[in-house]
Structures are given as C-alpha cells and as structure tokens.
mmCIF file of C-alpha atoms in Angstrom:
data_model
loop_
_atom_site.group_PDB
_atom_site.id
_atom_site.type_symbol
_atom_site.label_atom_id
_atom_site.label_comp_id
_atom_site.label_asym_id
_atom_site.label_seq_id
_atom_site.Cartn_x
_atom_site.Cartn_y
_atom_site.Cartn_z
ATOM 1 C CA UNK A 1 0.000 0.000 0.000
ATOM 2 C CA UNK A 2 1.596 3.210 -0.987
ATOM 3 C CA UNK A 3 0.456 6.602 -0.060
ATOM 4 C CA UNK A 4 1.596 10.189 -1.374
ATOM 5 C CA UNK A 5 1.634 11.571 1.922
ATOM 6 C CA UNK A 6 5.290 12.822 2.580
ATOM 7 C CA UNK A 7 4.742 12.108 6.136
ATOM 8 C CA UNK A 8 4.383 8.294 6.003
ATOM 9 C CA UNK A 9 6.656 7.663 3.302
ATOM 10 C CA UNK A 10 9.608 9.178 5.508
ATOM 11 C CA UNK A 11 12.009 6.012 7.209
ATOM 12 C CA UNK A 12 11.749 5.808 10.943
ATOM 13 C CA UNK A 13 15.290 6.161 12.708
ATOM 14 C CA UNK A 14 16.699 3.570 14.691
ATOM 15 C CA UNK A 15 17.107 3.453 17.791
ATOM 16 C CA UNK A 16 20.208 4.697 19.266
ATOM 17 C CA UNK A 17 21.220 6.459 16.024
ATOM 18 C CA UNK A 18 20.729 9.813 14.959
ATOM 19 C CA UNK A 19 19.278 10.930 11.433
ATOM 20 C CA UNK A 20 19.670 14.803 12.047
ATOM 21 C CA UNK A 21 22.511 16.449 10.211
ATOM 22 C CA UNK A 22 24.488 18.414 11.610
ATOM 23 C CA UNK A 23 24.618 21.801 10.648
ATOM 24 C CA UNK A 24 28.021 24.320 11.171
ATOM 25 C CA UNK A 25 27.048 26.968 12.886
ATOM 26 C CA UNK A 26 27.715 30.422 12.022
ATOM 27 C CA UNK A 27 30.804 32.184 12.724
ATOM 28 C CA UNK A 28 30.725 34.097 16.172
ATOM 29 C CA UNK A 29 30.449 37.435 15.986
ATOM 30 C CA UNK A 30 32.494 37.906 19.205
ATOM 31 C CA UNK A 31 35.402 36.216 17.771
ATOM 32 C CA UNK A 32 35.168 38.712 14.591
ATOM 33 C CA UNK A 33 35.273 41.785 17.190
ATOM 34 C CA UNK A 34 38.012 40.345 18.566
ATOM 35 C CA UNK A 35 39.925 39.725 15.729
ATOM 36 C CA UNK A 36 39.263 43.611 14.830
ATOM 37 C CA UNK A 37 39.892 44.814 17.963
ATOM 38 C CA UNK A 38 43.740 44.565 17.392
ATOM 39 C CA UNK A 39 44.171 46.291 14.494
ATOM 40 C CA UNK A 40 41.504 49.022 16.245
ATOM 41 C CA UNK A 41 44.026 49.124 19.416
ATOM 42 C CA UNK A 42 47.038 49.625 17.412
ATOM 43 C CA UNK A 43 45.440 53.022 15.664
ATOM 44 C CA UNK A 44 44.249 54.254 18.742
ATOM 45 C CA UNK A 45 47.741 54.017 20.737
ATOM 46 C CA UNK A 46 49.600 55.247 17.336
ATOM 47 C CA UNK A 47 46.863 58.274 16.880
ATOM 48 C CA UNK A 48 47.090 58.783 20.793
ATOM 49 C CA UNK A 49 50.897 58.619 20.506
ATOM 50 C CA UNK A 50 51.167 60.840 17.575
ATOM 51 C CA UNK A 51 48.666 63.752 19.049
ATOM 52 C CA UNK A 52 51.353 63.728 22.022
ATOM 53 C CA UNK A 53 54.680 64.448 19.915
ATOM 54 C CA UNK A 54 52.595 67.241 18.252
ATOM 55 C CA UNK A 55 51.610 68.711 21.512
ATOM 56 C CA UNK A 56 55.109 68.495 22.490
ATOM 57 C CA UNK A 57 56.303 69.911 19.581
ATOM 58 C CA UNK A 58 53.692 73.036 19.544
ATOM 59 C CA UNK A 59 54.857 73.285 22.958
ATOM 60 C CA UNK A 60 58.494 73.947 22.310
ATOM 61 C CA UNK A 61 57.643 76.462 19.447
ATOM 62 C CA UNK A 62 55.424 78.299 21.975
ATOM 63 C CA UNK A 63 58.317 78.596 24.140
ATOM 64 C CA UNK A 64 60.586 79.372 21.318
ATOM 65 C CA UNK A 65 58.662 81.992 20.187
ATOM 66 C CA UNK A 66 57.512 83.439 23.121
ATOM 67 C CA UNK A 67 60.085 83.018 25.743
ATOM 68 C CA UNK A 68 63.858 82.166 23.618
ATOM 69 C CA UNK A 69 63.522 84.196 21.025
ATOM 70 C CA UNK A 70 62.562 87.229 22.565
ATOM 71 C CA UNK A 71 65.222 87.057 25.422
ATOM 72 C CA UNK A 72 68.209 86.064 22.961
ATOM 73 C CA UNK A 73 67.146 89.716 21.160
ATOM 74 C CA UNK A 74 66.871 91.670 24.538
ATOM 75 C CA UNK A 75 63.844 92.625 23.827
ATOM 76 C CA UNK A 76 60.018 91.991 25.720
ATOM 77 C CA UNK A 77 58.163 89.338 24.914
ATOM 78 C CA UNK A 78 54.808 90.989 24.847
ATOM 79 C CA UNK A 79 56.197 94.120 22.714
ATOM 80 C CA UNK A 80 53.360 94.852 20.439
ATOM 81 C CA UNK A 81 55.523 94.491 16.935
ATOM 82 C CA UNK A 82 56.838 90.896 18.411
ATOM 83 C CA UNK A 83 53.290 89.964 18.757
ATOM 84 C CA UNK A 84 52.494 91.152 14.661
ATOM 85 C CA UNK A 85 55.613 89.485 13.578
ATOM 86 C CA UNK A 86 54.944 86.647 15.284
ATOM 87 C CA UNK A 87 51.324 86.305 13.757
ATOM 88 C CA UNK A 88 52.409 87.804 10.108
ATOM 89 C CA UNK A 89 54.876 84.426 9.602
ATOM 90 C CA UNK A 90 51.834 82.076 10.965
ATOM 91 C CA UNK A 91 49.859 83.364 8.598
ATOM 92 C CA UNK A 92 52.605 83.542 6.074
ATOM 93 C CA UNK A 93 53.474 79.641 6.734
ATOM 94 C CA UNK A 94 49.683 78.769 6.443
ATOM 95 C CA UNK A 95 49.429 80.120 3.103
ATOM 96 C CA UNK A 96 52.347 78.413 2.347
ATOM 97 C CA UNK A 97 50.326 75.504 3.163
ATOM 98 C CA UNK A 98 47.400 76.034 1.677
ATOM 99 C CA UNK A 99 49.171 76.713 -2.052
ATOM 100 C CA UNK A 100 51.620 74.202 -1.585
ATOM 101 C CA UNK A 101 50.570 70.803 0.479
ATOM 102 C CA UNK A 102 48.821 68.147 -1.665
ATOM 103 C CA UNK A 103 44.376 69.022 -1.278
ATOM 104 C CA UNK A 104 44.949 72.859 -1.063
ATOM 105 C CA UNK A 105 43.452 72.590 2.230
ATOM 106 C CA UNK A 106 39.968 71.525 -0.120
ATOM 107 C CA UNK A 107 37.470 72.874 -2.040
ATOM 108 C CA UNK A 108 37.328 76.825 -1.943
ATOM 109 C CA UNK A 109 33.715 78.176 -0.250
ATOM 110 C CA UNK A 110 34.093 81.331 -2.700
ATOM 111 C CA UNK A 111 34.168 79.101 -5.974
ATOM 112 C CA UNK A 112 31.800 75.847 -4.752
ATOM 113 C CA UNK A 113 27.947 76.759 -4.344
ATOM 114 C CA UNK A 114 26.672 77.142 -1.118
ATOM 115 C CA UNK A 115 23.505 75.587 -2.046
ATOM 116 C CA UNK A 116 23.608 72.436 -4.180
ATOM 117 C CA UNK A 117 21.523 71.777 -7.125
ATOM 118 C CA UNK A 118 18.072 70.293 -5.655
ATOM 119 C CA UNK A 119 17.262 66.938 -6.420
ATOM 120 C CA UNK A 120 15.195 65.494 -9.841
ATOM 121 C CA UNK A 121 11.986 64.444 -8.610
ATOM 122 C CA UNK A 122 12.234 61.057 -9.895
ATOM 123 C CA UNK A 123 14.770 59.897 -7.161
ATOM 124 C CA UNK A 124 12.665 61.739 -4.133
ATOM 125 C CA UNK A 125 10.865 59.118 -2.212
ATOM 126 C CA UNK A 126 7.454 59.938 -3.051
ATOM 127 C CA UNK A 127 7.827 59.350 -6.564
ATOM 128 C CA UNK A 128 8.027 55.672 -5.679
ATOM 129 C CA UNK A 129 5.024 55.370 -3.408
ATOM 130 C CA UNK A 130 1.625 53.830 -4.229
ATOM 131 C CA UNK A 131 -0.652 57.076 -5.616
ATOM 132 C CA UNK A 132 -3.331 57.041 -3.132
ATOM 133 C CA UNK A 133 -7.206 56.337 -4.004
ATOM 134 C CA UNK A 134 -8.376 58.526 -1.277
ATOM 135 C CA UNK A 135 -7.719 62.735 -1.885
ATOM 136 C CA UNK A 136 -6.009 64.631 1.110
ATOM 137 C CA UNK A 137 -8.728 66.826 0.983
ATOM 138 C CA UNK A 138 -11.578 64.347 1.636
#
C-alpha cells in the first residue's frame, strides 16, 4: 500500500542512532570583534601617541617663540611688533600651506555653491510610493 503523503513515506530512525545532520554553525560574531579589535588598538595608541609628539612639539615652538627668542634679542616678549611678527609668519606659513601641500586645504567656499543643485523628482521618495485612491482633501 503506498500513499503520497510525505509524512508516512519518511524512514523511521533507529534506535540509538541519529538521522539529524548536523549543521556548522555560524561564525561568532564575538570572535570577529576580537579579531578587529587589534588592528583598532594599534590606531588608537599610534593616533594617541602621535597627538602627544605634536603637543610636544607646539609646545616647544610656543616657548621658542615666546620666551627664547625674545630674550636672545633683549627685547620683551609681549612688545606689540613681536606679537604682529609673530602672527604675520603664521599666517605667512599657512598660506604656504594652503598653495603648496597636496588638497589645497579643499574645495574653496568662494568658488563651490553654497547651495547644491536640488534633487530630480524622480529619485525623491514619493515618486516611488503607491498614488493614493483617497484625496487629502476628503
């Protein structure tokens, strides 16, 4: 007697032994955060390291510019005409930077628009909805 019913037709396991397969399971996530937790630790203690050499090194210019300088040339430290010299070569050296270093410190706000060009209708979000049966007004 044979029957079409997928239920009957199935064998029946024996006893003791297991008919389930055994399915790998799915790589851990934890183990994936660990693995990129190294690489993660190693830019944070290099970036960490590196933001202390350049505070140590805009120290030292701060005190060579406001406290060596102006004592090897006799002269006070808070002189008015030290204090526009000083700020005339900063500004000096940062438009050296800005026409020089690779990026021209990006685009330029006087030739980009501030406003950007709006977008076509056809990617907005509405113009992929369902049109509505009922009228907003109703």
């Amino acid at each position: 007697m044979t029957t079409n019913d997928p239920e009957q037709s199935r064998p029946t396991p024996e006893f003791g032994r297991s008919h389930i397969q055994e399915i790998p399971a799915e790589a851990s996530p934890t183990r994936r955060l660990l693995l990129l937790s190294g690489p993660a630790l190693l830019i944070g203690i290099g970036s960490a390291l590196g933001l202390v050499v350049l505070d140590l090194v805009a120290r030292a210019l701060e005190n060579l510019l406001w406290d060596e300088l102006p004592a090897l040339g006799g002269f006070d430290d808070y002189a008015p005409w030290w204090i526009l010299v000083v700020l005339t070569l900063a500004g000096f050296a940062t438009g050296l930077i800005v026409r020089f270093a690779p990026g021209h410190a990006g685009p330029d706000p006087a030739t980009e628009s501030f406003f950007p060009l709006p977008f076509r209708s056809s990617r907005s979000p509405a113009s992929h909805s369902q049109p509505s049966s009922r009228s907003p007004l109703a």
